[in-house]
PDB file of C-alpha atoms in Angstrom:
ATOM      1  CA  CYS A  71       6.406  10.001   1.834  1.00 85.00           C
ATOM      2  CA  LEU A  72       4.954  13.094   3.383  1.00 81.00           C
ATOM      3  CA  LEU A  73       1.791  13.740   5.363  1.00 76.00           C
ATOM      4  CA  ILE A  74      -0.318  16.081   3.228  1.00 72.00           C
ATOM      5  CA  SER A  75      -0.558  19.541   4.763  1.00 58.00           C
ATOM      6  CA  LYS A  76      -3.389  22.014   4.380  1.00 41.00           C
ATOM      7  CA  SER A  77      -1.032  24.900   3.556  1.00 38.00           C
ATOM      8  CA  VAL A  78      -1.744  26.760   0.342  1.00 32.00           C
ATOM      9  CA  GLU A  79       0.796  29.577   0.854  1.00 31.00           C
ATOM     10  CA  LEU A  80       3.357  28.746  -1.851  1.00 33.00           C
ATOM     11  CA  LYS A  81       6.503  30.425  -3.152  1.00 33.00           C
ATOM     12  CA  TRP A  82       8.869  29.541  -5.969  1.00 34.00           C
ATOM     13  CA  ARG A  83      12.581  30.015  -5.415  1.00 36.00           C
ATOM     14  CA  THR A  84      15.661  28.932  -7.297  1.00 35.00           C
ATOM     15  CA  ALA A  85      18.458  27.088  -5.545  1.00 38.00           C
ATOM     16  CA  LYS A  86      19.988  30.504  -4.816  1.00 37.00           C
ATOM     17  CA  GLY A  87      16.804  31.776  -3.213  1.00 38.00           C
ATOM     18  CA  ARG A  88      15.494  34.114  -5.926  1.00 37.00           C
ATOM     19  CA  ARG A  89      11.692  34.359  -5.845  1.00 40.00           C
ATOM     20  CA  LEU A  90       9.942  33.305  -9.043  1.00 40.00           C
ATOM     21  CA  SER A  91       6.258  33.541  -8.153  1.00 44.00           C
ATOM     22  CA  GLU A  92       3.743  33.587  -5.334  1.00 37.00           C
ATOM     23  CA  THR A  93       3.352  29.868  -5.056  1.00 45.00           C
ATOM     24  CA  GLU A  94       5.217  27.184  -3.155  1.00 54.00           C
ATOM     25  CA  MET A  95       8.743  27.266  -1.676  1.00 87.00           C
ATOM     26  CA  ILE A  96      10.153  25.135  -4.481  1.00 94.00           C
ATOM     27  CA  TYR A  97      13.922  25.037  -4.984  1.00 95.00           C
ATOM     28  CA  LEU A  98      14.923  24.552  -8.599  1.00 97.00           C
ATOM     29  CA  LYS A  99      18.169  22.626  -9.041  1.00 97.00           C
ATOM     30  CA  THR A 100      20.974  23.536 -11.396  1.00 97.00           C
ATOM     31  CA  PRO A 101      22.263  20.912 -13.879  1.00 97.00           C
ATOM     32  CA  GLU A 102      25.265  20.411 -11.585  1.00 98.00           C
ATOM     33  CA  GLU A 103      23.007  19.802  -8.596  1.00 98.00           C
ATOM     34  CA  ILE A 104      20.918  17.319 -10.571  1.00 98.00           C
ATOM     35  CA  GLU A 105      24.110  15.358 -11.268  1.00 98.00           C
ATOM     36  CA  GLN A 106      24.713  15.301  -7.513  1.00 98.00           C
ATOM     37  CA  MET A 107      21.162  14.055  -7.094  1.00 98.00           C
ATOM     38  CA  ARG A 108      21.836  11.351  -9.675  1.00 98.00           C
ATOM     39  CA  ALA A 109      24.787  10.065  -7.658  1.00 98.00           C
ATOM     40  CA  ALA A 110      22.726   9.975  -4.453  1.00 98.00           C
ATOM     41  CA  CYS A 111      19.947   8.165  -6.280  1.00 99.00           C
ATOM     42  CA  ASP A 112      22.357   5.573  -7.643  1.00 98.00           C
ATOM     43  CA  LEU A 113      23.506   4.735  -4.111  1.00 98.00           C
ATOM     44  CA  THR A 114      19.865   4.609  -3.019  1.00 98.00           C
ATOM     45  CA  SER A 115      19.093   2.180  -5.837  1.00 98.00           C
ATOM     46  CA  ARG A 116      22.045  -0.045  -4.992  1.00 98.00           C
ATOM     47  CA  THR A 117      21.005  -0.031  -1.329  1.00 98.00           C
ATOM     48  CA  LEU A 118      17.542  -1.273  -2.259  1.00 98.00           C
ATOM     49  CA  ALA A 119      19.144  -4.102  -4.231  1.00 98.00           C
ATOM     50  CA  GLU A 120      21.253  -5.102  -1.216  1.00 98.00           C
ATOM     51  CA  MET A 121      18.079  -5.345   0.850  1.00 98.00           C
ATOM     52  CA  ALA A 122      16.403  -7.368  -1.910  1.00 98.00           C
ATOM     53  CA  LYS A 123      18.947 -10.139  -1.283  1.00 98.00           C
ATOM     54  CA  TRP A 124      17.464 -10.623   2.183  1.00 98.00           C
ATOM     55  CA  VAL A 125      13.745 -10.565   1.364  1.00 98.00           C
ATOM     56  CA  MET A 126      12.809 -14.174   2.090  1.00 98.00           C
ATOM     57  CA  PRO A 127      10.914 -16.191   4.691  1.00 98.00           C
ATOM     58  CA  GLY A 128      12.709 -16.428   8.032  1.00 98.00           C
ATOM     59  CA  VAL A 129      14.486 -13.048   7.878  1.00 98.00           C
ATOM     60  CA  THR A 130      13.605 -10.294  10.348  1.00 98.00           C
ATOM     61  CA  THR A 131      12.905  -6.771   9.144  1.00 98.00           C
ATOM     62  CA  HIS A 132      15.536  -5.592  11.645  1.00 98.00           C
ATOM     63  CA  LYS A 133      18.135  -7.636   9.745  1.00 98.00           C
ATOM     64  CA  ILE A 134      17.144  -6.005   6.451  1.00 98.00           C
ATOM     65  CA  ASP A 135      17.409  -2.575   8.063  1.00 98.00           C
ATOM     66  CA  SER A 136      20.897  -3.348   9.419  1.00 98.00           C
ATOM     67  CA  VAL A 137      22.021  -4.516   5.954  1.00 98.00           C
ATOM     68  CA  ALA A 138      20.848  -1.201   4.476  1.00 98.00           C
ATOM     69  CA  LYS A 139      22.485   0.906   7.159  1.00 98.00           C
ATOM     70  CA  GLU A 140      25.835  -0.857   6.813  1.00 98.00           C
ATOM     71  CA  PHE A 141      25.801  -0.641   3.008  1.00 98.00           C
ATOM     72  CA  ILE A 142      24.947   3.065   3.005  1.00 98.00           C
ATOM     73  CA  LEU A 143      27.678   3.956   5.495  1.00 98.00           C
ATOM     74  CA  ASP A 144      30.276   1.760   3.770  1.00 98.00           C
ATOM     75  CA  ASN A 145      29.616   3.660   0.539  1.00 98.00           C
ATOM     76  CA  GLY A 146      29.997   7.126   2.008  1.00 98.00           C
ATOM     77  CA  GLY A 147      26.308   7.919   2.415  1.00 98.00           C
ATOM     78  CA  ARG A 148      24.005   8.676   5.300  1.00 98.00           C
ATOM     79  CA  PRO A 149      20.661   6.956   5.988  1.00 98.00           C
ATOM     80  CA  SER A 150      18.388  10.014   5.969  1.00 98.00           C
ATOM     81  CA  CYS A 151      15.492   8.330   7.790  1.00 98.00           C
ATOM     82  CA  LEU A 152      17.577   7.284  10.789  1.00 98.00           C
ATOM     83  CA  GLY A 153      16.811   9.696  13.627  1.00 97.00           C
ATOM     84  CA  TYR A 154      14.500  11.848  11.473  1.00 97.00           C
ATOM     85  CA  GLY A 155      11.925  13.107  13.968  1.00 96.00           C
ATOM     86  CA  GLY A 156      12.994  10.236  16.200  1.00 97.00           C
ATOM     87  CA  PHE A 157      12.495   7.504  13.571  1.00 98.00           C
ATOM     88  CA  PRO A 158      14.447   4.455  14.810  1.00 98.00           C
ATOM     89  CA  GLY A 159      15.474   2.798  11.536  1.00 98.00           C
ATOM     90  CA  ALA A 160      17.476   3.414   8.383  1.00 98.00           C
ATOM     91  CA  VAL A 161      14.540   2.123   6.330  1.00 98.00           C
ATOM     92  CA  CYS A 162      10.743   2.320   6.526  1.00 98.00           C
ATOM     93  CA  VAL A 163       9.385  -1.248   6.481  1.00 98.00           C
ATOM     94  CA  GLU A 164       5.830  -1.846   5.215  1.00 98.00           C
ATOM     95  CA  VAL A 165       4.597  -5.392   5.821  1.00 98.00           C
ATOM     96  CA  ASN A 166       1.198  -6.367   4.362  1.00 98.00           C
ATOM     97  CA  GLU A 167      -1.338  -3.762   5.591  1.00 98.00           C
ATOM     98  CA  VAL A 168       1.307  -1.228   6.644  1.00 98.00           C
ATOM     99  CA  VAL A 169       1.049   1.660   4.184  1.00 98.00           C
ATOM    100  CA  VAL A 170       4.112   3.682   5.218  1.00 98.00           C
ATOM    101  CA  HIS A 171       6.548   4.454   8.041  1.00 98.00           C
ATOM    102  CA  GLY A 172       6.718   1.018   9.637  1.00 98.00           C
ATOM    103  CA  PHE A 173       9.556   0.408  12.106  1.00 98.00           C
ATOM    104  CA  PRO A 174      12.180  -2.294  11.508  1.00 98.00           C
ATOM    105  CA  SER A 175      11.589  -4.923  14.192  1.00 98.00           C
ATOM    106  CA  SER A 176      11.951  -8.539  15.228  1.00 98.00           C
ATOM    107  CA  TYR A 177       9.059  -9.456  12.910  1.00 98.00           C
ATOM    108  CA  THR A 178      10.096 -12.447  10.799  1.00 98.00           C
ATOM    109  CA  LEU A 179       8.960 -12.446   7.180  1.00 98.00           C
ATOM    110  CA  LYS A 180       6.641 -15.309   6.243  1.00 98.00           C
ATOM    111  CA  GLU A 181       5.692 -17.003   3.002  1.00 98.00           C
ATOM    112  CA  GLY A 182       2.906 -14.985   1.394  1.00 98.00           C
ATOM    113  CA  ASP A 183       3.814 -11.647   3.004  1.00 98.00           C
ATOM    114  CA  ILE A 184       4.550  -8.538   1.009  1.00 98.00           C
ATOM    115  CA  VAL A 185       7.026  -5.962   2.266  1.00 98.00           C
ATOM    116  CA  GLY A 186       7.651  -2.429   1.041  1.00 98.00           C
ATOM    117  CA  LEU A 187      11.170  -1.103   1.691  1.00 98.00           C
ATOM    118  CA  ASP A 188      11.324   2.690   1.533  1.00 98.00           C
ATOM    119  CA  VAL A 189      14.861   4.077   1.720  1.00 98.00           C
ATOM    120  CA  VAL A 190      16.297   7.591   1.568  1.00 98.00           C
ATOM    121  CA  VAL A 191      20.048   8.104   1.197  1.00 98.00           C
ATOM    122  CA  GLU A 192      22.008  11.332   1.491  1.00 98.00           C
ATOM    123  CA  LEU A 193      25.277  11.529  -0.428  1.00 98.00           C
ATOM    124  CA  ASN A 194      27.393  14.693  -0.531  1.00 98.00           C
ATOM    125  CA  GLY A 195      24.490  16.803   0.686  1.00 98.00           C
ATOM    126  CA  PHE A 196      21.774  15.519  -1.680  1.00 98.00           C
ATOM    127  CA  ASN A 197      19.065  12.910  -1.179  1.00 98.00           C
ATOM    128  CA  GLY A 198      17.655  10.042  -3.219  1.00 98.00           C
ATOM    129  CA  ASP A 199      14.344   8.400  -2.265  1.00 98.00           C
ATOM    130  CA  MET A 200      12.728   5.204  -3.529  1.00 98.00           C
ATOM    131  CA  CYS A 201      10.502   2.299  -2.525  1.00 98.00           C
ATOM    132  CA  TYR A 202       9.771  -1.183  -3.841  1.00 98.00           C
ATOM    133  CA  THR A 203       7.170  -3.635  -2.548  1.00 98.00           C
ATOM    134  CA  PHE A 204       8.497  -7.190  -2.605  1.00 98.00           C
ATOM    135  CA  PRO A 205       6.614 -10.477  -2.545  1.00 98.00           C
ATOM    136  CA  VAL A 206       7.904 -12.923   0.070  1.00 98.00           C
ATOM    137  CA  GLY A 207       7.785 -16.336  -1.573  1.00 96.00           C
ATOM    138  CA  GLU A 208       4.465 -17.235  -3.190  1.00 96.00           C
ATOM    139  CA  VAL A 209       1.881 -14.450  -2.798  1.00 98.00           C
ATOM    140  CA  ASP A 210      -1.862 -14.510  -3.405  1.00 98.00           C
ATOM    141  CA  GLU A 211      -2.697 -13.550  -6.996  1.00 98.00           C
ATOM    142  CA  LYS A 212      -5.000 -10.702  -5.915  1.00 98.00           C
ATOM    143  CA  VAL A 213      -2.158  -9.161  -3.937  1.00 98.00           C
ATOM    144  CA  MET A 214       0.277  -9.637  -6.816  1.00 98.00           C
ATOM    145  CA  GLN A 215      -2.124  -7.761  -9.092  1.00 98.00           C
ATOM    146  CA  LEU A 216      -2.311  -4.935  -6.543  1.00 98.00           C
ATOM    147  CA  MET A 217       1.476  -4.698  -6.548  1.00 98.00           C
ATOM    148  CA  LEU A 218       1.720  -4.787 -10.331  1.00 98.00           C
ATOM    149  CA  THR A 219      -0.967  -2.107 -10.750  1.00 98.00           C
ATOM    150  CA  THR A 220       0.669   0.137  -8.155  1.00 98.00           C
ATOM    151  CA  LYS A 221       4.025  -0.138  -9.909  1.00 98.00           C
ATOM    152  CA  GLU A 222       2.399   0.579 -13.269  1.00 98.00           C
ATOM    153  CA  SER A 223       0.657   3.622 -11.795  1.00 98.00           C
ATOM    154  CA  LEU A 224       4.045   4.993 -10.724  1.00 98.00           C
ATOM    155  CA  TYR A 225       5.123   5.067 -14.363  1.00 98.00           C
ATOM    156  CA  LYS A 226       1.792   6.612 -15.383  1.00 98.00           C
ATOM    157  CA  GLY A 227       2.544   9.408 -12.931  1.00 98.00           C
ATOM    158  CA  ILE A 228       6.090   9.812 -14.223  1.00 98.00           C
ATOM    159  CA  ALA A 229       4.817  10.006 -17.814  1.00 98.00           C
ATOM    160  CA  ALA A 230       2.544  12.897 -16.760  1.00 98.00           C
ATOM    161  CA  CYS A 231       5.472  14.761 -15.176  1.00 98.00           C
ATOM    162  CA  ARG A 232       6.460  17.127 -17.966  1.00 97.00           C
ATOM    163  CA  GLU A 233       7.706  20.687 -18.088  1.00 97.00           C
ATOM    164  CA  GLY A 234       4.698  23.016 -18.349  1.00 97.00           C
ATOM    165  CA  SER A 235       2.229  20.496 -16.926  1.00 98.00           C
ATOM    166  CA  ARG A 236       0.987  20.657 -13.352  1.00 98.00           C
ATOM    167  CA  ILE A 237       1.361  18.518 -10.254  1.00 98.00           C
ATOM    168  CA  GLY A 238      -2.343  17.668 -10.488  1.00 98.00           C
ATOM    169  CA  ASP A 239      -1.649  15.965 -13.823  1.00 98.00           C
ATOM    170  CA  ILE A 240       0.662  13.490 -12.058  1.00 98.00           C
ATOM    171  CA  ALA A 241      -1.900  12.932  -9.316  1.00 98.00           C
ATOM    172  CA  ASN A 242      -4.778  12.406 -11.736  1.00 98.00           C
ATOM    173  CA  ALA A 243      -2.816   9.971 -13.902  1.00 98.00           C
ATOM    174  CA  ILE A 244      -2.136   7.758 -10.883  1.00 98.00           C
ATOM    175  CA  GLN A 245      -5.651   7.974  -9.463  1.00 98.00           C
ATOM    176  CA  THR A 246      -7.381   7.317 -12.763  1.00 98.00           C
ATOM    177  CA  TYR A 247      -5.263   4.281 -13.531  1.00 98.00           C
ATOM    178  CA  VAL A 248      -5.679   2.484 -10.207  1.00 98.00           C
ATOM    179  CA  GLU A 249      -9.341   3.320  -9.624  1.00 98.00           C
ATOM    180  CA  ARG A 250     -10.301   1.945 -13.030  1.00 98.00           C
ATOM    181  CA  LYS A 251      -8.833  -1.349 -11.855  1.00 98.00           C
ATOM    182  CA  GLY A 252     -10.823  -1.317  -8.618  1.00 98.00           C
ATOM    183  CA  TYR A 253      -8.160  -0.170  -6.140  1.00 98.00           C
ATOM    184  CA  THR A 254      -8.158   2.823  -3.803  1.00 98.00           C
ATOM    185  CA  VAL A 255      -5.706   5.684  -3.312  1.00 98.00           C
ATOM    186  CA  VAL A 256      -4.358   6.706   0.090  1.00 98.00           C
ATOM    187  CA  ARG A 257      -5.097  10.413   0.351  1.00 97.00           C
ATOM    188  CA  GLU A 258      -3.447  11.467   3.599  1.00 96.00           C
ATOM    189  CA  MET A 259       0.078  10.677   2.397  1.00 96.00           C
ATOM    190  CA  CYS A 260       1.842  11.990  -0.690  1.00 97.00           C
ATOM    191  CA  GLY A 261       5.059  12.348  -2.613  1.00 98.00           C
ATOM    192  CA  HIS A 262       7.182  15.467  -2.370  1.00 98.00           C
ATOM    193  CA  GLY A 263       9.988  17.573  -3.680  1.00 98.00           C
ATOM    194  CA  ILE A 264      13.484  16.409  -2.784  1.00 98.00           C
ATOM    195  CA  GLY A 265      17.028  17.722  -2.887  1.00 98.00           C
ATOM    196  CA  ARG A 266      19.265  18.912  -0.097  1.00 98.00           C
ATOM    197  CA  LYS A 267      16.371  18.052   2.205  1.00 97.00           C
ATOM    198  CA  MET A 268      14.519  14.754   2.226  1.00 97.00           C
ATOM    199  CA  HIS A 269      11.173  16.576   2.113  1.00 97.00           C
ATOM    200  CA  GLU A 270      10.837  19.725   0.055  1.00 97.00           C
ATOM    201  CA  ASP A 271       7.951  21.456  -1.693  1.00 97.00           C
ATOM    202  CA  PRO A 272       5.845  20.739  -3.642  1.00 97.00           C
ATOM    203  CA  GLU A 273       3.596  18.043  -2.242  1.00 97.00           C
ATOM    204  CA  VAL A 274       2.792  15.425  -4.898  1.00 98.00           C
ATOM    205  CA  PRO A 275      -0.555  13.751  -4.103  1.00 98.00           C
ATOM    206  CA  ASN A 276      -1.700  10.556  -5.781  1.00 98.00           C
ATOM    207  CA  TYR A 277      -5.205  11.857  -6.430  1.00 98.00           C
ATOM    208  CA  GLY A 278      -6.571  15.079  -7.842  1.00 97.00           C
ATOM    209  CA  ARG A 279      -7.697  17.025 -10.899  1.00 97.00           C
ATOM    210  CA  ARG A 280      -5.716  17.662 -14.043  1.00 98.00           C
ATOM    211  CA  GLY A 281      -4.603  21.234 -14.567  1.00 97.00           C
ATOM    212  CA  THR A 282      -4.334  22.009 -10.850  1.00 97.00           C
ATOM    213  CA  GLY A 283      -1.392  22.550  -8.535  1.00 96.00           C
ATOM    214  CA  PRO A 284       2.030  24.085  -9.160  1.00 97.00           C
ATOM    215  CA  VAL A 285       3.417  24.250 -12.680  1.00 97.00           C
ATOM    216  CA  ILE A 286       6.214  21.747 -13.345  1.00 98.00           C
ATOM    217  CA  LYS A 287       9.408  23.615 -14.249  1.00 97.00           C
ATOM    218  CA  ASN A 288      12.967  22.808 -15.221  1.00 97.00           C
ATOM    219  CA  GLY A 289      15.061  22.134 -12.139  1.00 98.00           C
ATOM    220  CA  MET A 290      12.311  20.443 -10.144  1.00 98.00           C
ATOM    221  CA  CYS A 291      13.188  17.168  -8.445  1.00 98.00           C
ATOM    222  CA  LEU A 292      10.279  15.075  -7.195  1.00 98.00           C
ATOM    223  CA  ALA A 293       9.680  11.858  -5.303  1.00 98.00           C
ATOM    224  CA  ILE A 294       6.609  10.301  -6.939  1.00 98.00           C
ATOM    225  CA  GLU A 295       5.166   7.479  -4.833  1.00 98.00           C
ATOM    226  CA  PRO A 296       1.711   5.947  -5.227  1.00 98.00           C
ATOM    227  CA  MET A 297       0.384   4.179  -2.106  1.00 98.00           C
ATOM    228  CA  ILE A 298      -2.515   1.992  -3.216  1.00 98.00           C
ATOM    229  CA  ASN A 299      -4.862  -0.241  -1.188  1.00 98.00           C
ATOM    230  CA  LEU A 300      -6.618  -3.482  -2.020  1.00 98.00           C
ATOM    231  CA  GLY A 301      -9.605  -2.523   0.126  1.00 98.00           C
ATOM    232  CA  SER A 302     -10.759   0.793   1.593  1.00 98.00           C
ATOM    233  CA  ARG A 303      -8.601   3.897   1.184  1.00 98.00           C
ATOM    234  CA  ASN A 304      -8.991   4.679   4.897  1.00 98.00           C
ATOM    235  CA  ILE A 305      -5.906   4.507   7.080  1.00 98.00           C
ATOM    236  CA  MET A 306      -4.927   4.857  10.730  1.00 97.00           C
ATOM    237  CA  VAL A 307      -1.699   5.774  12.525  1.00 97.00           C
ATOM    238  CA  GLU A 308      -0.569   3.605  15.422  1.00 96.00           C
ATOM    239  CA  ARG A 309       0.235   4.910  18.906  1.00 95.00           C
ATOM    240  CA  ASP A 310       3.924   5.072  18.003  1.00 95.00           C
ATOM    241  CA  GLY A 311       3.000   8.112  15.896  1.00 95.00           C
ATOM    242  CA  TRP A 312       4.585   6.637  12.768  1.00 97.00           C
ATOM    243  CA  THR A 313       3.234   3.295  11.608  1.00 98.00           C
ATOM    244  CA  CYS A 314       0.395   3.859   9.146  1.00 98.00           C
ATOM    245  CA  ARG A 315      -1.947   0.916   8.409  1.00 98.00           C
ATOM    246  CA  THR A 316      -5.067   0.345   6.366  1.00 98.00           C
ATOM    247  CA  LYS A 317      -8.123   0.448   8.639  1.00 98.00           C
ATOM    248  CA  ASP A 318      -9.559  -2.724   7.155  1.00 98.00           C
ATOM    249  CA  ARG A 319      -6.179  -4.507   7.460  1.00 98.00           C
ATOM    250  CA  LYS A 320      -6.152  -5.358   3.756  1.00 98.00           C
ATOM    251  CA  PRO A 321      -2.812  -5.123   1.917  1.00 98.00           C
ATOM    252  CA  SER A 322      -1.306  -1.905   0.608  1.00 98.00           C
ATOM    253  CA  ALA A 323       1.445  -1.502  -2.004  1.00 98.00           C
ATOM    254  CA  HIS A 324       3.954   1.319  -2.434  1.00 98.00           C
ATOM    255  CA  TYR A 325       6.454   2.074  -5.215  1.00 98.00           C
ATOM    256  CA  GLU A 326       8.565   5.210  -5.595  1.00 98.00           C
ATOM    257  CA  HIS A 327      11.117   6.879  -7.845  1.00 98.00           C
ATOM    258  CA  THR A 328      12.984  10.169  -7.647  1.00 99.00           C
ATOM    259  CA  VAL A 329      12.772  12.130 -10.900  1.00 98.00           C
ATOM    260  CA  ALA A 330      14.282  15.358 -12.222  1.00 98.00           C
ATOM    261  CA  VAL A 331      12.930  17.766 -14.825  1.00 98.00           C
ATOM    262  CA  HIS A 332      15.762  19.313 -16.814  1.00 96.00           C
ATOM    263  CA  GLY A 333      16.466  20.318 -20.384  1.00 91.00           C
ATOM    264  CA  GLY A 334      12.754  20.047 -21.100  1.00 88.00           C
ATOM    265  CA  GLU A 335      12.760  16.328 -20.249  1.00 95.00           C
ATOM    266  CA  THR A 336      12.017  14.183 -17.203  1.00 98.00           C
ATOM    267  CA  SER A 337      14.707  11.764 -16.035  1.00 98.00           C
ATOM    268  CA  VAL A 338      14.159   8.949 -13.551  1.00 98.00           C
ATOM    269  CA  LEU A 339      17.171   9.232 -11.248  1.00 98.00           C
ATOM    270  CA  THR A 340      16.548   6.075  -9.225  1.00 98.00           C
ATOM    271  CA  THR A 341      16.287   2.676 -10.896  1.00 98.00           C
ATOM    272  CA  PHE A 342      14.853  -0.763 -10.191  1.00 98.00           C
ATOM    273  CA  ASP A 343      17.437  -2.349 -12.508  1.00 98.00           C
ATOM    274  CA  TYR A 344      19.679  -3.396  -9.625  1.00 98.00           C
ATOM    275  CA  VAL A 345      16.709  -5.004  -7.883  1.00 98.00           C
ATOM    276  CA  GLN A 346      15.859  -6.843 -11.087  1.00 98.00           C
ATOM    277  CA  GLU A 347      19.402  -8.226 -11.239  1.00 98.00           C
ATOM    278  CA  VAL A 348      18.935  -9.658  -7.746  1.00 98.00           C
ATOM    279  CA  LEU A 349      15.407 -11.016  -8.182  1.00 97.00           C
ATOM    280  CA  GLY A 350      15.674 -12.361 -11.711  1.00 96.00           C
ATOM    281  CA  ASP A 351      12.441 -14.198 -12.590  1.00 92.00           C
ATOM    282  CA  ARG A 352      10.880 -13.036  -9.317  1.00 91.00           C
ATOM    283  CA  PHE A 353      11.032  -9.372 -10.398  1.00 95.00           C
ATOM    284  CA  ILE A 354       7.552  -7.906 -10.836  1.00 91.00           C
TER     285      ILE A 354
END
């Protein structure tokens, strides 16, 4: 995810750098580049499934991170988060009230925890980005409903991502869905464009008004990622400068897919299918 900026100076450019309009610096991908993105996203999806095998009581988050790093490297990829701005892990680990950007550590998962695993993989110069929040053993029903609603809101956002619509339509679809169910939307963090860089324009907030923001065009690749809280929407960042928690210490859930708009349609490039194969009946 990306910390929302206050910049409103935007410019459109194609992948070759040709200016399209006076909006954001958005790089539109060619069909060939989207296929490269698809390959990166497949490795990202398979990496998440490898981590899913280790989500259980008694396993440290450092172990899960090491599994991801080894799998990515063995398959010719690069863990994009590792070393990014000094980030120490291959994966962002979000246990319970951690919203985003948690460090892998010696923390041992316990029955009743939830843990979001946010992974970005670069393959042949292109990035895939996704997140899934896992239950650890038996989880309180209220927390399970938070997770389910957050995941459903991701698909509401994806459904609103259509050529000719606007980024605000995605944001509003997510916000409307979760707030009607009594949850709150984190506003300081957002989704983003993605491609050769992990973070590209445009920003993709999870709240906002329909009909606002950049127009969605063919060639856009986006990481859509609702971050939804059980309690207050307010967050805080720890002294490490990375770990973001809910202020009230109530749980937060986070799900993410990378999508591409091409040929007048929106394709989800990442998939939870591999995770489902691992979890079976435990898949949310």
